[in-house]
Amino acid sequence: MRIQSGNKILKLLVDKRIAILAISGIALYFAISQYHISLWYIVLAGILLGFIFGKVFCRWLCPMGLIMEILMSMNADGKIKQMYQYHKLGCPIAWVSGWLNKFSFFRIKLNTDSCLNCGACDKKCYIVAMEPAKYSLYKPKTEKPGDSYTCSKCLECVAVCPNGSLTYKV
Ligand code: SF4
Ligand code: SF4
């Protein structure tokens, strides 16, 4: 029951991710430009978040991330968008928090007992789309994309899972 209500909240957040990114990205931009908050504080906060949640900063909070998402949604076809998401190098926050994806407190977990092997999660993931032989969220003997550097915690894989077999939790 707790997992189900947790997943409902997560689905809602994933649905509203662009709005959340827009609000926090613009707020952060104003904080930096109007109130002269040092970029070092932002970098440190982004890295601290990385310890807790993995690489969440780029897709949930970053002003540049917001600009890139808007540009990508206007101009890019699916393939270019996947390539951008997969190959982008980002900034120091992305470098460190991407590496922390393997060690963060919150991680994407699979319950193999309840998994239906439907493949819906893999279809949502740009990492699996780029390297389907190497990565899968549910297939055995593959690497888990949620642990890879390039996972920006869009959490669409978790949101699409029909029965809560994929969770994002401590
Ligand atoms: S959160 Fe899930 S769907 Fe998004 S990039 Fe990471 S593994 Fe793929
Ligand atoms: S979407 Fe959920 S049930 Fe379907 S394969 Fe992925 S983890 Fe298993």
Short mmCIF file of C-alpha atoms and ligand atoms in Angstrom, two decimals:
data_model
loop_
_atom_site.label_atom_id
_atom_site.label_comp_id
_atom_site.label_asym_id
_atom_site.label_seq_id
_atom_site.Cartn_x
_atom_site.Cartn_y
_atom_site.Cartn_z
CA MET A 1 0.00 0.00 0.00
CA ARG A 2 2.82 2.39 0.94
CA ILE A 3 4.69 1.55 -2.27
CA GLN A 4 1.52 2.10 -4.32
CA SER A 5 0.85 5.54 -2.87
CA GLY A 6 4.57 6.39 -3.21
CA ASN A 7 4.44 5.39 -6.88
CA LYS A 8 1.30 7.49 -7.42
CA ILE A 9 3.11 10.56 -6.09
CA LEU A 10 6.13 9.74 -8.22
CA LYS A 11 3.95 9.36 -11.35
CA LEU A 12 2.40 12.74 -10.65
CA LEU A 13 5.85 14.32 -10.25
CA VAL A 14 7.10 12.70 -13.48
CA ASP A 15 3.99 13.99 -15.29
CA LYS A 16 4.73 17.51 -14.07
CA ARG A 17 8.51 17.31 -14.45
CA ILE A 18 8.78 20.00 -17.13
CA ALA A 19 6.68 22.40 -15.02
CA ILE A 20 8.85 21.63 -11.96
CA LEU A 21 12.01 22.15 -14.06
CA ALA A 22 10.63 25.44 -15.42
CA ILE A 23 9.79 26.82 -11.98
CA SER A 24 13.01 25.74 -10.31
CA GLY A 25 15.21 26.60 -13.32
CA ILE A 26 13.81 30.14 -13.54
CA ALA A 27 13.99 30.60 -9.75
CA LEU A 28 17.61 29.45 -9.77
CA TYR A 29 18.46 31.75 -12.66
CA PHE A 30 17.01 34.72 -10.74
CA ALA A 31 18.78 33.71 -7.56
CA ILE A 32 22.12 33.64 -9.40
CA SER A 33 21.64 36.75 -11.52
CA GLN A 34 19.68 39.06 -9.18
CA TYR A 35 20.94 38.03 -5.76
CA HIS A 36 24.46 37.10 -6.88
CA ILE A 37 24.38 33.73 -5.19
CA SER A 38 27.74 32.14 -5.86
CA LEU A 39 27.80 29.40 -8.46
CA TRP A 40 29.89 27.40 -6.01
CA TYR A 41 26.89 27.10 -3.69
CA ILE A 42 24.80 25.81 -6.59
CA VAL A 43 27.49 23.31 -7.55
CA LEU A 44 27.80 22.12 -3.94
CA ALA A 45 24.01 21.84 -3.55
CA GLY A 46 23.79 19.91 -6.85
CA ILE A 47 26.49 17.49 -5.70
CA LEU A 48 24.85 17.05 -2.30
CA LEU A 49 21.59 16.23 -4.06
CA GLY A 50 23.59 13.74 -6.13
CA PHE A 51 24.60 11.88 -2.97
CA ILE A 52 20.95 11.57 -1.99
CA PHE A 53 19.07 11.21 -5.28
CA GLY A 54 21.65 10.61 -8.04
CA LYS A 55 21.83 12.90 -11.09
CA VAL A 56 18.55 14.75 -10.56
CA PHE A 57 19.83 18.29 -11.00
CA CYS A 58 19.93 18.41 -14.83
CA ARG A 59 16.33 17.37 -15.47
CA TRP A 60 14.56 18.71 -12.42
CA LEU A 61 16.33 21.95 -11.41
CA CYS A 62 18.86 23.32 -13.89
CA PRO A 63 18.19 26.53 -15.92
CA MET A 64 20.42 25.24 -18.74
CA GLY A 65 18.65 21.89 -18.61
CA LEU A 66 15.37 23.74 -19.13
CA ILE A 67 16.73 25.61 -22.16
CA MET A 68 18.08 22.39 -23.68
CA GLU A 69 14.79 20.56 -23.15
CA ILE A 70 12.86 23.38 -24.83
CA LEU A 71 15.27 23.43 -27.79
CA MET A 72 15.19 19.66 -28.11
CA SER A 73 11.41 19.53 -28.01
CA MET A 74 11.21 22.14 -30.80
CA ASN A 75 13.85 20.89 -33.19
CA ALA A 76 14.96 17.38 -32.52
CA ASP A 77 13.48 14.20 -33.85
CA GLY A 78 13.45 11.27 -31.43
CA LYS A 79 16.85 9.94 -32.50
CA ILE A 80 18.70 13.25 -32.11
CA LYS A 81 17.05 13.77 -28.73
CA GLN A 82 18.13 10.33 -27.55
CA MET A 83 21.69 10.99 -28.74
CA TYR A 84 21.80 14.33 -26.96
CA GLN A 85 20.48 12.84 -23.71
CA TYR A 86 22.86 9.92 -23.93
CA HIS A 87 26.07 11.66 -24.96
CA LYS A 88 25.76 15.00 -23.23
CA LEU A 89 28.64 15.74 -20.88
CA GLY A 90 27.10 18.52 -18.83
CA CYS A 91 28.85 20.49 -16.10
CA PRO A 92 30.66 19.57 -12.84
CA ILE A 93 27.33 18.85 -11.16
CA ALA A 94 26.45 16.35 -13.90
CA TRP A 95 29.94 14.78 -13.83
CA VAL A 96 29.93 14.14 -10.10
CA SER A 97 26.25 13.29 -9.65
CA GLY A 98 26.31 11.04 -12.73
CA TRP A 99 29.11 9.07 -11.09
CA LEU A 100 27.09 9.05 -7.86
CA ASN A 101 24.21 7.27 -9.64
CA LYS A 102 25.90 4.04 -8.56
CA PHE A 103 26.11 5.04 -4.91
CA SER A 104 23.27 7.45 -4.14
CA PHE A 105 20.80 6.68 -1.33
CA PHE A 106 17.79 6.70 -3.65
CA ARG A 107 18.17 4.21 -6.51
CA ILE A 108 15.94 2.55 -9.10
CA LYS A 109 15.16 -0.97 -7.90
CA LEU A 110 13.52 -3.92 -9.63
CA ASN A 111 11.35 -6.49 -7.88
CA THR A 112 12.06 -9.52 -10.05
CA ASP A 113 9.30 -11.55 -8.36
CA SER A 114 6.50 -9.24 -9.46
CA CYS A 115 7.98 -8.07 -12.81
CA LEU A 116 5.70 -8.98 -15.75
CA ASN A 117 8.52 -8.77 -18.32
CA CYS A 118 6.31 -6.44 -20.33
CA GLY A 119 9.24 -4.24 -21.42
CA ALA A 120 7.36 -0.95 -20.94
CA CYS A 121 10.18 0.46 -18.80
CA ASP A 122 12.85 -0.19 -21.44
CA LYS A 123 10.74 1.52 -24.10
CA LYS A 124 10.79 4.75 -22.06
CA CYS A 125 14.54 4.79 -21.45
CA TYR A 126 16.88 6.69 -23.80
CA ILE A 127 19.86 4.71 -22.46
CA VAL A 128 18.29 1.39 -23.44
CA ALA A 129 17.27 2.92 -26.79
CA MET A 130 20.91 3.78 -27.52
CA GLU A 131 22.40 0.46 -26.38
CA PRO A 132 19.67 -2.19 -26.16
CA ALA A 133 22.09 -5.12 -26.06
CA LYS A 134 23.94 -3.70 -23.08
CA TYR A 135 21.24 -2.12 -20.92
CA SER A 136 17.83 -3.15 -19.64
CA LEU A 137 15.79 -2.23 -16.60
CA TYR A 138 14.38 -5.74 -16.22
CA LYS A 139 16.29 -8.28 -18.35
CA PRO A 140 18.80 -10.39 -16.45
CA LYS A 141 22.50 -10.26 -17.33
CA THR A 142 22.32 -6.68 -18.55
CA GLU A 143 23.62 -3.49 -17.03
CA LYS A 144 21.09 -1.35 -15.18
CA PRO A 145 20.67 2.01 -16.91
CA GLY A 146 19.67 3.69 -13.64
CA ASP A 147 23.21 3.11 -12.34
CA SER A 148 24.92 4.50 -15.43
CA TYR A 149 26.51 7.94 -15.57
CA THR A 150 24.10 9.14 -18.22
CA CYS A 151 20.84 8.43 -16.31
CA SER A 152 19.39 11.84 -15.47
CA LYS A 153 16.62 10.41 -13.30
CA CYS A 154 13.76 11.30 -15.58
CA LEU A 155 12.08 8.38 -13.75
CA GLU A 156 9.81 7.66 -16.70
CA CYS A 157 10.75 3.98 -16.39
CA VAL A 158 9.38 3.86 -12.84
CA ALA A 159 6.28 5.89 -13.69
CA VAL A 160 5.31 3.62 -16.59
CA CYS A 161 5.69 0.33 -14.72
CA PRO A 162 2.13 -1.03 -14.47
CA ASN A 163 2.43 -2.81 -11.14
CA GLY A 164 5.12 -1.03 -9.14
CA SER A 165 7.84 -3.60 -9.86
CA LEU A 166 10.22 -0.72 -10.48
CA THR A 167 10.63 1.69 -7.60
CA TYR A 168 12.87 4.61 -6.79
CA LYS A 169 13.68 4.32 -3.14
CA VAL A 170 16.38 4.16 -0.51
S1 SF4 B 1 15.37 7.33 -14.97
FE1 SF4 B 1 14.87 5.39 -15.95
S2 SF4 B 1 14.10 5.94 -18.01
FE2 SF4 B 1 15.15 7.74 -17.19
S3 SF4 B 1 17.22 7.55 -17.98
FE3 SF4 B 1 17.25 6.64 -15.93
S4 SF4 B 1 16.89 4.45 -16.25
FE4 SF4 B 1 16.31 5.50 -18.16
S1 SF4 B 2 7.54 -2.07 -16.77
FE1 SF4 B 2 7.59 -3.04 -14.73
S2 SF4 B 2 6.57 -5.01 -15.04
FE2 SF4 B 2 7.12 -4.24 -17.10
S3 SF4 B 2 9.16 -5.15 -17.51
FE3 SF4 B 2 9.52 -3.15 -16.56
S4 SF4 B 2 9.74 -3.60 -14.38
FE4 SF4 B 2 8.77 -5.39 -15.29
#
